[in-house]
Coordinates of C-alpha atoms in Angstrom, one line a residue:
Chain M
M1 CA -8.8 -57.5 0.7
P2 CA -7.8 -55.3 -2.3
K3 CA -9.7 -55.7 -5.5
V4 CA -8.3 -56.2 -9.0
Q5 CA -10.1 -56.9 -12.2
L6 CA -10.0 -60.3 -14.0
V7 CA -8.2 -58.5 -16.8
D8 CA -5.2 -58.2 -14.5
V9 CA -4.8 -61.9 -14.0
A10 CA -6.2 -63.6 -17.1
H11 CA -6.6 -63.2 -20.8
A12 CA -9.6 -64.5 -22.7
R13 CA -11.1 -65.3 -26.1
S14 CA -14.7 -65.8 -27.1
G15 CA -16.7 -67.3 -30.0
D16 CA -20.1 -68.5 -31.0
K17 CA -22.1 -71.6 -31.8
G18 CA -25.6 -70.5 -32.7
D19 CA -27.1 -68.4 -29.9
T20 CA -24.5 -69.7 -27.5
A21 CA -21.3 -67.8 -26.9
N22 CA -18.2 -69.3 -25.3
V23 CA -15.7 -67.4 -23.2
G24 CA -12.4 -69.1 -22.6
V25 CA -10.3 -67.6 -19.8
A26 CA -6.6 -68.5 -19.2
V27 CA -4.5 -67.1 -16.3
Y28 CA -1.3 -65.3 -17.1
D29 CA 0.5 -66.9 -14.1
P30 CA -0.2 -70.4 -12.9
R31 CA 0.1 -69.0 -9.3
D32 CA -3.3 -67.4 -9.9
W33 CA -5.0 -70.5 -11.3
E34 CA -6.6 -71.6 -8.0
L35 CA -7.8 -68.1 -7.2
V36 CA -9.5 -67.7 -10.6
R37 CA -10.9 -71.2 -10.6
G38 CA -12.4 -70.6 -7.1
A39 CA -13.8 -67.1 -7.9
L40 CA -15.3 -67.7 -11.3
T41 CA -18.2 -70.0 -10.4
P42 CA -20.9 -70.3 -13.0
E43 CA -23.3 -68.5 -10.6
R44 CA -20.9 -65.6 -10.3
V45 CA -20.4 -65.4 -14.1
R46 CA -24.2 -65.6 -14.6
E47 CA -24.6 -62.7 -12.1
H48 CA -21.9 -60.6 -13.8
F49 CA -23.4 -60.8 -17.2
G50 CA -26.9 -60.2 -15.9
P51 CA -29.3 -59.4 -18.8
L52 CA -26.6 -59.9 -21.4
V53 CA -27.1 -63.7 -21.0
K54 CA -30.7 -65.0 -21.3
G55 CA -30.0 -68.7 -20.5
E56 CA -27.8 -70.9 -18.4
V57 CA -24.1 -70.5 -17.9
E58 CA -22.1 -73.7 -18.0
R59 CA -18.5 -74.0 -16.9
F60 CA -15.7 -76.4 -17.9
E61 CA -12.2 -76.7 -16.5
L62 CA -9.0 -77.2 -18.5
P63 CA -6.4 -77.5 -15.7
N64 CA -3.8 -78.5 -18.3
L65 CA -4.0 -75.0 -19.8
H66 CA -4.8 -73.2 -16.5
A67 CA -8.0 -72.2 -18.2
L68 CA -11.8 -72.2 -17.8
N69 CA -14.4 -72.4 -20.5
F70 CA -17.8 -70.9 -20.1
L71 CA -20.8 -71.5 -22.3
L72 CA -23.3 -68.6 -22.2
H73 CA -26.6 -69.7 -23.6
G74 CA -28.8 -67.2 -25.2
A75 CA -26.2 -64.5 -25.3
L76 CA -26.2 -63.5 -28.9
G77 CA -29.7 -62.2 -29.7
G78 CA -30.6 -65.3 -31.7
G79 CA -27.2 -66.0 -33.1
G80 CA -24.9 -65.1 -36.1
T81 CA -27.2 -64.2 -38.9
V82 CA -30.4 -63.5 -37.0
S83 CA -28.9 -61.2 -34.3
L84 CA -29.2 -57.4 -34.4
M85 CA -26.2 -57.0 -32.1
T86 CA -22.9 -55.3 -33.2
D87 CA -21.2 -58.3 -31.6
A88 CA -23.5 -60.9 -33.1
Q89 CA -20.9 -63.6 -32.9
G90 CA -19.8 -62.8 -29.3
K91 CA -16.3 -61.9 -30.4
V92 CA -15.7 -59.5 -27.6
L93 CA -17.9 -60.9 -24.9
S94 CA -14.6 -62.2 -23.4
T95 CA -13.6 -58.7 -22.6
A96 CA -16.9 -58.0 -20.8
L97 CA -16.1 -60.9 -18.5
L98 CA -12.6 -59.4 -17.9
R99 CA -14.3 -56.4 -16.2
M100 CA -15.2 -58.7 -13.3
E101 CA -13.7 -57.6 -9.9
L102 CA -11.9 -60.0 -7.8
E103 CA -10.8 -59.7 -4.1
V104 CA -7.2 -60.9 -3.9
P105 CA -4.4 -60.9 -1.2
A106 CA -2.4 -57.7 -1.2
E107 CA 0.8 -59.3 -2.6
V108 CA -1.2 -60.7 -5.6
A109 CA -2.8 -57.3 -6.2
E110 CA 0.7 -55.7 -6.1
R111 CA 2.0 -58.3 -8.6
V112 CA -0.8 -58.3 -11.1
R113 CA -2.2 -54.8 -11.3
G114 CA -2.0 -53.4 -14.9
R115 CA -0.8 -56.8 -16.3
G116 CA -3.5 -57.0 -18.9
R117 CA -3.3 -53.4 -20.1
V118 CA -1.0 -51.4 -22.4
P119 CA 1.9 -50.0 -20.4
P120 CA 2.0 -46.3 -19.7
G121 CA 3.5 -44.4 -22.6
F122 CA 2.7 -47.0 -25.2
D123 CA 2.6 -45.4 -28.6
P124 CA 0.5 -47.4 -31.1
G125 CA 2.1 -45.4 -33.9
V126 CA 5.5 -46.9 -33.3
A127 CA 6.3 -50.4 -34.6
V128 CA 7.5 -52.9 -32.0
D129 CA 10.7 -54.9 -32.5
G130 CA 10.6 -58.7 -32.6
Chain G
M1 CA 16.7 -93.4 -30.0
D2 CA 16.4 -89.7 -29.5
Q3 CA 13.0 -88.0 -29.3
T4 CA 13.0 -86.8 -32.9
E5 CA 13.4 -90.4 -34.1
A6 CA 10.6 -91.6 -31.8
M7 CA 8.3 -88.9 -33.2
G8 CA 8.9 -90.3 -36.7
R9 CA 8.7 -88.6 -40.1
M10 CA 7.5 -84.9 -40.2
I11 CA 5.3 -83.0 -42.6
R12 CA 4.5 -79.3 -42.6
I13 CA 0.9 -78.2 -42.9
G14 CA 0.5 -74.4 -43.2
S15 CA -2.7 -72.5 -42.7
G16 CA -3.5 -69.9 -45.4
Q17 CA -7.0 -68.6 -44.6
G18 CA -9.0 -68.5 -41.4
F19 CA -12.3 -67.4 -43.0
W20 CA -13.7 -66.1 -46.3
G21 CA -12.4 -62.6 -46.3
D22 CA -9.0 -63.3 -44.6
D23 CA -5.7 -61.8 -45.7
L24 CA -5.4 -62.4 -49.4
E25 CA -1.6 -62.3 -49.3
A26 CA -1.2 -64.8 -46.5
P27 CA -1.4 -68.0 -48.6
V28 CA 1.1 -66.5 -51.0
R29 CA 3.5 -65.8 -48.2
Q30 CA 3.0 -69.3 -46.9
V31 CA 4.1 -70.9 -50.1
E32 CA 6.9 -68.4 -50.9
E33 CA 8.6 -67.7 -47.6
G34 CA 9.3 -71.1 -46.2
P35 CA 9.0 -74.9 -46.6
L36 CA 5.6 -76.5 -46.8
D37 CA 4.1 -79.8 -47.7
Y38 CA 0.4 -78.9 -47.5
L39 CA -1.5 -75.6 -47.5
M40 CA -4.9 -75.7 -45.8
L41 CA -7.5 -72.9 -46.5
D42 CA -10.6 -72.7 -44.3
Y43 CA -13.3 -70.5 -45.9
L44 CA -16.4 -71.6 -44.1
A45 CA -18.3 -70.6 -41.0
E46 CA -22.0 -71.1 -40.0
V47 CA -22.7 -67.7 -41.5
T48 CA -20.7 -68.3 -44.7
M49 CA -22.8 -71.3 -46.0
S50 CA -26.0 -69.2 -46.0
I51 CA -24.2 -66.3 -47.8
M52 CA -23.0 -68.7 -50.4
Q53 CA -26.4 -70.2 -50.7
K54 CA -27.9 -66.7 -51.4
Q55 CA -25.3 -66.2 -54.1
R56 CA -26.0 -69.5 -55.8
Q57 CA -29.7 -68.6 -55.9
R58 CA -28.8 -65.5 -57.9
D59 CA -26.2 -67.2 -60.1
P60 CA -26.1 -71.1 -60.4
E61 CA -22.4 -71.0 -61.1
A62 CA -21.7 -69.2 -57.8
G63 CA -21.9 -70.5 -54.2
F64 CA -18.2 -71.0 -53.5
A65 CA -15.4 -68.8 -52.2
R66 CA -14.8 -66.7 -55.2
D67 CA -11.4 -65.5 -53.9
F68 CA -10.0 -69.0 -54.2
P69 CA -9.5 -69.6 -58.0
P70 CA -7.7 -66.3 -58.5
L71 CA -5.5 -67.1 -55.5
M72 CA -4.6 -70.4 -57.0
E73 CA -3.8 -68.7 -60.3
R74 CA -1.1 -66.8 -58.3
I75 CA 0.3 -69.8 -56.5
F76 CA -0.6 -72.8 -58.6
A77 CA 2.7 -73.1 -60.5
R78 CA 4.8 -72.8 -57.3
C79 CA 2.6 -75.4 -55.5
I80 CA 3.0 -77.9 -58.3
E81 CA 6.7 -77.3 -58.7
Q82 CA 7.4 -77.6 -55.0
G83 CA 5.0 -80.4 -54.4
I84 CA 2.7 -78.4 -52.0
R85 CA -0.7 -79.9 -52.0
V86 CA -3.7 -77.6 -51.2
V87 CA -6.7 -78.7 -49.2
T88 CA -9.7 -76.4 -48.8
N89 CA -13.4 -76.2 -48.2
A90 CA -13.7 -73.3 -50.6
G91 CA -16.3 -75.3 -52.5
G92 CA -19.0 -74.1 -50.2
V93 CA -22.4 -75.0 -51.5
N94 CA -21.0 -75.6 -55.0
P95 CA -17.7 -77.6 -55.1
P96 CA -18.1 -78.7 -58.7
G97 CA -18.4 -75.0 -59.8
C98 CA -15.3 -74.2 -57.8
G99 CA -13.5 -77.2 -59.4
E100 CA -14.4 -75.9 -62.9
A101 CA -13.1 -72.4 -62.0
L102 CA -9.9 -74.0 -60.7
V103 CA -9.3 -75.8 -64.0
E104 CA -9.4 -72.4 -65.7
A105 CA -7.1 -70.9 -63.1
G106 CA -4.7 -73.8 -63.5
R107 CA -4.5 -73.3 -67.3
A108 CA -4.0 -69.6 -66.9
A109 CA -1.2 -70.4 -64.4
G110 CA 0.5 -72.6 -66.9
V111 CA 0.1 -75.9 -65.1
G112 CA -2.1 -77.5 -67.8
G113 CA -1.3 -81.2 -68.1
R114 CA 0.5 -81.4 -64.8
A115 CA -2.1 -80.8 -62.1
R116 CA -5.1 -82.7 -60.8
I117 CA -8.0 -81.3 -58.8
G118 CA -10.0 -83.5 -56.5
V119 CA -13.7 -82.4 -56.0
V120 CA -15.5 -83.8 -53.0
T121 CA -19.3 -83.9 -53.2
G122 CA -22.1 -85.6 -51.3
D123 CA -22.3 -83.4 -48.2
D124 CA -25.2 -81.5 -49.8
L125 CA -28.4 -82.9 -48.5
M126 CA -30.8 -80.4 -50.1
D127 CA -32.2 -82.7 -52.8
R128 CA -32.5 -85.6 -50.3
L129 CA -34.2 -83.6 -47.5
D130 CA -37.8 -84.8 -48.1
A131 CA -36.7 -88.4 -48.5
L132 CA -34.8 -88.2 -45.3
I133 CA -37.7 -86.7 -43.4
E134 CA -40.1 -89.3 -44.9
G135 CA -37.6 -92.0 -43.9
G136 CA -38.0 -91.0 -40.3
H137 CA -35.1 -88.6 -39.8
E138 CA -36.6 -85.7 -38.0
L139 CA -33.4 -83.5 -38.0
R140 CA -34.4 -81.9 -34.8
H141 CA -32.8 -78.6 -33.8
M142 CA -29.9 -79.5 -31.5
E143 CA -30.8 -76.8 -29.0
T144 CA -34.6 -76.4 -29.2
G145 CA -35.4 -80.0 -30.1
E146 CA -37.9 -78.9 -32.7
P147 CA -38.2 -81.1 -35.8
L148 CA -37.2 -79.7 -39.1
A149 CA -40.7 -80.2 -40.5
A150 CA -41.6 -77.0 -38.7
I151 CA -39.6 -74.9 -41.1
R152 CA -39.1 -77.3 -44.0
E153 CA -40.5 -75.0 -46.7
R154 CA -38.1 -72.3 -45.7
V155 CA -34.9 -74.4 -45.9
Q156 CA -32.4 -72.9 -48.3
S157 CA -29.5 -75.3 -47.9
A158 CA -28.6 -78.4 -45.9
N159 CA -25.1 -79.8 -45.6
A160 CA -23.5 -82.5 -43.5
Y161 CA -20.2 -81.8 -41.8
I162 CA -18.0 -84.4 -43.3
G163 CA -14.6 -85.7 -42.1
A164 CA -11.3 -86.7 -43.5
A165 CA -12.2 -89.8 -45.6
P166 CA -13.0 -88.3 -48.9
I167 CA -10.0 -85.9 -48.7
V168 CA -7.7 -88.9 -47.9
R169 CA -9.2 -90.7 -50.9
A170 CA -8.5 -87.7 -53.2
L171 CA -4.9 -87.5 -51.9
E172 CA -4.5 -91.2 -52.7
E173 CA -5.8 -90.6 -56.2
G174 CA -3.0 -88.0 -56.6
A175 CA -5.0 -84.8 -56.4
D176 CA -2.8 -81.7 -56.0
V177 CA -5.7 -79.5 -55.0
I178 CA -8.7 -80.8 -53.1
V179 CA -11.9 -78.8 -52.9
T180 CA -14.7 -79.8 -50.6
G181 CA -18.0 -78.4 -49.5
R182 CA -18.9 -78.6 -45.8
S183 CA -15.8 -80.5 -44.6
T184 CA -15.1 -79.7 -41.0
D185 CA -12.5 -77.0 -40.6
T186 CA -10.2 -79.4 -38.7
A187 CA -10.3 -82.2 -41.3
L188 CA -8.5 -80.0 -43.7
T189 CA -5.4 -80.3 -41.5
Y190 CA -5.6 -83.9 -40.2
A191 CA -6.7 -85.5 -43.4
P192 CA -3.1 -84.9 -44.8
M193 CA -1.7 -86.5 -41.6
M194 CA -3.9 -89.5 -42.0
H195 CA -2.9 -89.9 -45.6
E196 CA 0.9 -89.4 -45.0
F197 CA 1.2 -91.5 -41.9
G198 CA -1.4 -94.1 -42.7
W199 CA -3.2 -93.8 -39.5
D200 CA -6.1 -96.2 -39.0
A201 CA -9.6 -95.0 -38.4
D202 CA -9.4 -96.5 -34.9
D203 CA -6.1 -94.8 -34.0
H204 CA -8.1 -92.4 -31.8
D205 CA -5.3 -90.7 -30.0
R206 CA -3.3 -89.8 -33.1
I207 CA -6.4 -88.6 -35.0
A208 CA -7.4 -86.5 -31.9
Q209 CA -4.0 -85.0 -32.0
G210 CA -4.6 -84.1 -35.6
V211 CA -7.9 -82.5 -34.6
V212 CA -6.1 -80.2 -32.2
A213 CA -3.7 -79.3 -34.9
G214 CA -6.7 -78.6 -37.1
H215 CA -8.3 -76.4 -34.4
I216 CA -5.1 -74.4 -34.2
N217 CA -4.8 -74.0 -38.0
E218 CA -8.4 -73.3 -38.8
C219 CA -8.4 -69.6 -37.7
G220 CA -5.3 -68.6 -39.5
A221 CA -3.2 -66.0 -37.7
Q222 CA -5.4 -66.2 -34.6
A223 CA -2.9 -68.8 -33.5
S224 CA 0.2 -66.8 -34.4
G225 CA -0.4 -63.4 -32.8
G226 CA -3.5 -62.0 -34.5
N227 CA -6.5 -61.1 -32.4
A228 CA -4.6 -62.4 -29.3
L229 CA -5.2 -60.4 -26.2
V230 CA -2.1 -61.6 -24.4
D231 CA 0.5 -58.8 -24.6
W232 CA -0.9 -57.7 -28.0
W233 CA 1.1 -54.5 -28.0
T234 CA 4.4 -56.4 -28.1
V235 CA 3.6 -58.7 -31.1
P236 CA 5.9 -57.7 -33.9
A237 CA 5.4 -57.1 -37.6
M238 CA 1.7 -57.9 -37.8
E239 CA 1.7 -56.3 -41.3
Q240 CA 3.4 -59.4 -42.6
V241 CA 2.1 -61.9 -39.9
G242 CA 3.2 -65.4 -40.5
F243 CA 0.2 -67.8 -40.5
P244 CA 0.6 -71.0 -38.4
V245 CA 2.6 -73.9 -39.7
I246 CA 2.0 -77.3 -38.1
E247 CA 5.1 -79.6 -38.1
A248 CA 3.2 -82.9 -37.7
H249 CA 5.0 -86.0 -36.7
E250 CA 4.1 -89.6 -37.4
D251 CA 3.4 -90.3 -33.7
G252 CA 0.8 -87.5 -33.7
S253 CA 2.7 -84.9 -31.8
F254 CA 3.3 -81.7 -33.5
V255 CA 4.9 -78.3 -33.2
V256 CA 3.0 -75.1 -33.9
T257 CA 5.3 -72.5 -35.6
K258 CA 5.5 -70.0 -38.5
H259 CA 8.0 -69.3 -41.2
P260 CA 11.3 -67.8 -40.0
G261 CA 11.4 -64.0 -40.5
S262 CA 7.6 -63.6 -40.6
G263 CA 5.7 -61.3 -38.2
G264 CA 3.5 -62.4 -35.4
R265 CA 4.3 -64.7 -32.5
V266 CA 3.7 -68.2 -31.4
T267 CA 3.7 -68.8 -27.6
R268 CA 2.1 -71.1 -25.2
A269 CA -0.4 -68.3 -24.2
I270 CA -1.3 -67.4 -27.7
V271 CA -1.9 -71.1 -28.7
T272 CA -3.9 -71.5 -25.5
E273 CA -6.2 -68.6 -26.5
Q274 CA -6.8 -70.2 -29.9
L275 CA -7.5 -73.6 -28.3
L276 CA -10.2 -71.9 -26.3
Y277 CA -11.9 -70.3 -29.3
E278 CA -15.4 -71.7 -30.1
M279 CA -14.8 -74.4 -27.4
G280 CA -17.7 -76.4 -26.1
D281 CA -17.1 -79.2 -23.6
P282 CA -13.3 -79.5 -23.8
R283 CA -13.5 -83.2 -22.8
E284 CA -15.7 -84.0 -25.8
Y285 CA -14.7 -82.1 -28.9
I286 CA -16.8 -84.0 -31.4
T287 CA -15.7 -84.4 -35.0
P288 CA -16.8 -86.8 -37.7
D289 CA -13.7 -88.9 -37.2
V290 CA -13.0 -88.9 -33.5
V291 CA -13.9 -87.3 -30.1
A292 CA -10.9 -85.4 -28.8
D293 CA -10.2 -84.5 -25.2
F294 CA -8.7 -81.1 -25.0
T295 CA -8.1 -81.4 -21.3
S296 CA -5.5 -84.1 -22.0
L297 CA -3.0 -82.2 -24.1
A298 CA 0.3 -80.6 -23.0
L299 CA 1.8 -77.5 -24.4
D300 CA 5.5 -76.8 -24.2
E301 CA 7.5 -73.9 -25.6
V302 CA 10.4 -75.7 -27.3
G303 CA 12.0 -72.7 -29.0
P304 CA 11.3 -69.1 -30.2
D305 CA 7.9 -69.2 -31.9
R306 CA 7.7 -73.0 -31.4
V307 CA 5.1 -74.7 -29.2
R308 CA 4.9 -78.4 -29.0
V309 CA 1.5 -80.1 -28.5
S310 CA 1.4 -83.7 -27.3
G311 CA -0.6 -86.2 -25.2
V312 CA -4.0 -85.6 -26.8
R313 CA -6.4 -88.5 -26.1
G314 CA -9.2 -89.4 -28.3
S315 CA -12.2 -91.8 -28.3
A316 CA -14.3 -93.4 -31.0
R317 CA -16.4 -91.3 -33.3
T318 CA -20.2 -91.2 -32.8
D319 CA -22.7 -92.7 -35.3
F320 CA -23.9 -89.2 -36.2
L321 CA -22.8 -86.3 -38.3
K322 CA -23.8 -82.7 -37.6
V323 CA -25.9 -81.1 -40.3
S324 CA -25.8 -77.4 -41.1
I325 CA -29.1 -76.2 -42.4
A326 CA -29.9 -72.6 -43.4
Y327 CA -33.4 -71.4 -43.6
A328 CA -35.1 -68.1 -44.4
D329 CA -36.2 -66.4 -41.2
G330 CA -37.5 -62.9 -42.0
Y331 CA -35.8 -59.6 -42.6
K332 CA -33.6 -57.1 -40.8
A333 CA -32.0 -53.7 -41.3
V334 CA -29.7 -51.6 -39.2
G335 CA -29.5 -47.8 -39.4
T336 CA -27.0 -45.5 -37.7
L337 CA -26.6 -41.8 -36.9
V338 CA -23.8 -40.0 -35.0
Y339 CA -24.5 -37.4 -32.2
A340 CA -21.8 -35.0 -31.0
W341 CA -21.0 -33.3 -27.7
P342 CA -22.5 -31.8 -25.7
D343 CA -24.8 -34.4 -24.2
A344 CA -24.2 -36.8 -27.1
A345 CA -25.7 -39.8 -25.3
A346 CA -28.8 -37.9 -24.2
K347 CA -29.4 -36.8 -27.7
A348 CA -29.1 -40.3 -29.1
R349 CA -31.5 -41.7 -26.4
A350 CA -34.0 -38.9 -27.2
A351 CA -33.7 -39.8 -30.9
E352 CA -34.3 -43.4 -30.0
R353 CA -37.5 -42.5 -28.2
I354 CA -38.8 -40.4 -31.0
L355 CA -38.1 -43.1 -33.6
R356 CA -39.8 -45.8 -31.5
A357 CA -42.9 -43.6 -31.2
R358 CA -42.9 -43.0 -35.0
L359 CA -42.7 -46.7 -35.7
D360 CA -45.5 -47.3 -33.3
R361 CA -47.7 -44.6 -34.9
L362 CA -47.0 -46.2 -38.3
G363 CA -48.4 -49.5 -36.8
L364 CA -45.2 -51.4 -37.8
A365 CA -44.7 -54.7 -36.0
F366 CA -41.2 -56.0 -35.3
D367 CA -40.0 -59.1 -33.6
E368 CA -37.2 -57.1 -32.1
I369 CA -35.9 -53.5 -32.0
R370 CA -32.4 -53.3 -30.7
V371 CA -30.7 -50.0 -29.9
E372 CA -27.0 -49.6 -29.1
L373 CA -24.9 -46.6 -28.5
V374 CA -21.7 -47.4 -30.3
G375 CA -18.8 -45.8 -28.5
W376 CA -20.6 -46.6 -25.2
D377 CA -22.6 -49.7 -24.6
S378 CA -22.7 -51.7 -27.9
T379 CA -20.3 -54.5 -26.7
H380 CA -20.5 -54.5 -22.9
G381 CA -24.1 -53.4 -22.4
H382 CA -24.9 -52.4 -18.8
L383 CA -21.4 -53.3 -17.7
A384 CA -20.2 -50.1 -19.3
G385 CA -22.2 -48.1 -16.7
P386 CA -23.9 -44.8 -17.4
P387 CA -22.3 -42.6 -20.1
P388 CA -20.3 -39.7 -18.8
P389 CA -21.8 -36.3 -19.6
D390 CA -18.7 -35.3 -21.5
L391 CA -18.8 -38.2 -23.9
P392 CA -17.4 -36.5 -27.1
E393 CA -19.7 -38.4 -29.5
V394 CA -21.7 -41.5 -29.9
Q395 CA -23.2 -43.5 -32.8
L396 CA -26.9 -44.4 -32.4
R397 CA -27.3 -47.8 -34.0
I398 CA -30.9 -49.1 -34.4
G399 CA -31.7 -52.6 -35.8
V400 CA -35.1 -54.1 -36.5
R401 CA -36.1 -57.6 -37.4
S402 CA -39.5 -58.8 -38.7
G403 CA -41.1 -61.5 -40.8
D404 CA -42.8 -58.6 -42.7
R405 CA -40.4 -57.2 -45.3
G406 CA -42.6 -54.2 -45.8
A407 CA -42.2 -53.2 -42.1
V408 CA -38.4 -53.4 -42.3
E409 CA -38.5 -51.5 -45.6
R410 CA -40.4 -48.7 -44.0
F411 CA -38.1 -48.6 -41.1
T412 CA -35.2 -47.9 -43.5
R413 CA -37.0 -44.7 -44.5
E414 CA -37.4 -43.5 -40.9
I415 CA -33.7 -42.9 -40.1
A416 CA -32.8 -40.0 -42.4
P417 CA -35.8 -37.8 -41.3
L418 CA -34.4 -37.7 -37.7
V419 CA -31.6 -35.5 -39.1
L420 CA -34.0 -32.5 -39.4
T421 CA -36.8 -33.7 -37.1
G422 CA -35.0 -34.8 -34.0
P423 CA -32.3 -33.8 -31.5
P424 CA -29.5 -31.6 -32.8
S425 CA -25.8 -32.1 -33.5
V426 CA -26.4 -35.1 -35.7
T427 CA -24.4 -36.3 -38.6
G428 CA -23.0 -39.4 -40.3
F429 CA -25.8 -40.2 -42.6
A430 CA -23.7 -40.1 -45.8
G431 CA -24.2 -43.8 -46.5
G432 CA -27.9 -43.5 -47.5
R433 CA -30.8 -45.6 -46.4
P434 CA -30.0 -48.9 -44.6
R435 CA -30.3 -52.0 -46.7
V436 CA -33.0 -54.6 -46.0
Q437 CA -31.3 -58.0 -45.5
E438 CA -33.1 -61.4 -45.7
I439 CA -32.1 -63.4 -42.7
M440 CA -30.7 -66.9 -43.3
A441 CA -30.9 -68.6 -39.9
F442 CA -28.9 -71.6 -38.9
W443 CA -30.5 -74.9 -37.9
P444 CA -28.0 -77.4 -36.4
A445 CA -29.1 -81.1 -36.4
L446 CA -27.7 -84.6 -36.3
L447 CA -28.0 -87.3 -38.9
R448 CA -26.8 -90.9 -38.9
R449 CA -23.5 -91.1 -40.7
D450 CA -24.6 -94.1 -42.8
E451 CA -27.2 -91.8 -44.5
V452 CA -24.3 -89.5 -45.7
E453 CA -21.2 -91.5 -46.2
P454 CA -22.3 -93.8 -49.1
H455 CA -23.1 -90.6 -51.0
L456 CA -19.7 -89.0 -50.7
N457 CA -17.9 -88.8 -54.0
V458 CA -14.5 -87.8 -55.2
R459 CA -14.1 -86.6 -58.8
I460 CA -10.6 -86.0 -60.2
L461 CA -10.4 -83.2 -62.8
E462 CA -7.3 -82.9 -65.0
V463 CA -6.1 -79.4 -65.6

C-alpha cells in the first residue's frame, strides 16, 4: 500500500500541563477517521516519538470531533519554567507527530496527498482575500 | 416556537487577551468594532504566576498584569457608556494592587463617579500554607505524589484555582470591571452566563456548556484563525484578526463568531483545534464548578464565521480545588552562536564537544546540559534525521540547569570564547553574555474546597 504522512490527513494542536504535553489530532475528512483511529495506537505513537517522550503515552478518543487526544508524559524536559528546550511548552510537538507515515489505500493516497501543506506557488508576501 | 426562542435570551462575551503579552489592540477592537456585553481577558498561565511572583518580590506594588490598567484607560469610557462589563484574572498574585491601579486608570479615563471595580481575593494561600500543612493537608504533587513539605521552604507562591462564584457575586454587586487572581481561565467566560441566566450550581449541563465556551475564549485568536494549522495560508487579514465572540444563550448553547469585517476565520475545524488545546481526558474536564464531557458536544457551522456548540454534558464538581504552587528550583541559562556553511552542523557539533570538555575541566556540575541545533533539530529532535551537508547555517543553542548559581554564572562566560577558540565561520554573539535565570518550578496539588471558599472575598472599589 502507498504511504502518506499524517500531515496529509489530519491537523493537530499541542499544549502543556507541567511536564506532560498533549497532542490533539483531528482528521480533515471524516472518511479518514477510522483509518487514523486504527493507525494511531498509543504504542505506535510512543514508538514514533522515541526518546522525545520519557514516560507513558495515553490516548483518548473524541469521535464527535473525529479527533484523538494524546498525553505524552515526560516530554517537556521538566516542564514550562524548568525546561531547557526551545519548545518547553510543547507548542509544536503536534507537528512532530504529523511526520508519522501511514499506509493507506491508493485512492486515499491520491485524494489526500499534499492536503496539509501550502499549495505550489503560494506566495507568503501576498495577502489572501476573505 | 422556533429554535431561537427555545434557546432563550442571548448575551455576547468577547475574548480580548489569550495570555499576558497578547495583541494589545485586540481588546480595543473588540469593544469598538461590534456589539458586546462582556469582555473577558485571560492573562494567566502556569508560567505567568511565577513571573508575577518574582516581580512582586522586587516591588510589593507589582505582581499583576501591568498592561491591563493602561488598556482600561483606553477603553474604560466606552465600556461604561455601552454597558460592556470586563472580567479578567489580570490581578495575578496581587489583585488589590491591580484594583488600585484601575481606580487611577478610571479617573484618568474620565469615568470617576460612574464606575465600580470588583476585586476578588482569597485564592492566595501563601500566608496560610503552614497552617494548612499542620492541619493535615499534605498538598502532594499531583504527578509525583510527593508532599509539599519536601520543598516548603522554597515555595514562592501558592494560589487555588477558583471558580465562578466570586465573579458572579461581584457582578450582582454591580461591578463594571472584575479583577481576580487565579480564577480559572474558563470561569471568566461562564461566570457572566451564570449571572445573566441565573443558572443554579447544580445545573451541570448548562455550566459545562459555559466551560466549553470558556475554553474556546481563553486563548484569544487561537479560536478564530490564529495559530491554526488547518489551511492557515488561506486565513484572511490576520493583521486585524477578530478575537472570538461567544453568543451565549439561556439554554447553554452558544455560537462562536467574531465581529463582522474583522480578519481571521471561525470554522468547525478551527474551533476543533482550539478544543483540543491543553486537553487532558476529554470526558473529564475538571473545573471548580463542574466536570465537563468534551466528547458529548456537537459543532455545527451555521453561517460564515459562525460555529454553533451544543449538547455538552456535565456532572457534579469535585470536593477539591487545584492549587498552583511556584517554588524556587535552581538556575538556568541558555547561550547561542550561529555557524555558517560549509559544514554548519559539523562545526556546531564540534563547538558543543569543546564546550562540554571545558565545562568538565572547570569541574562545573549541572543537572542538565541540553544542546539543540536551531534550524535543524530543536523542535523535532531525531525525527528531523541527520542534517544535510549543505545546510546553509545553524544556530547552536546550549542550555544548562543547576542548583549552583555559580556554575550557571560561569557557563555564561564560556560561550563568547568559542568565537576565537573554536570552529570557524561563527557569528551571532551580538547579544552579550546569556542571562542567569532563577527557575520557578510549578507544583500542582489538590486542596479541599472548604479550605478555600470561606476565604474568598469581593471588595467593591468606587472609581
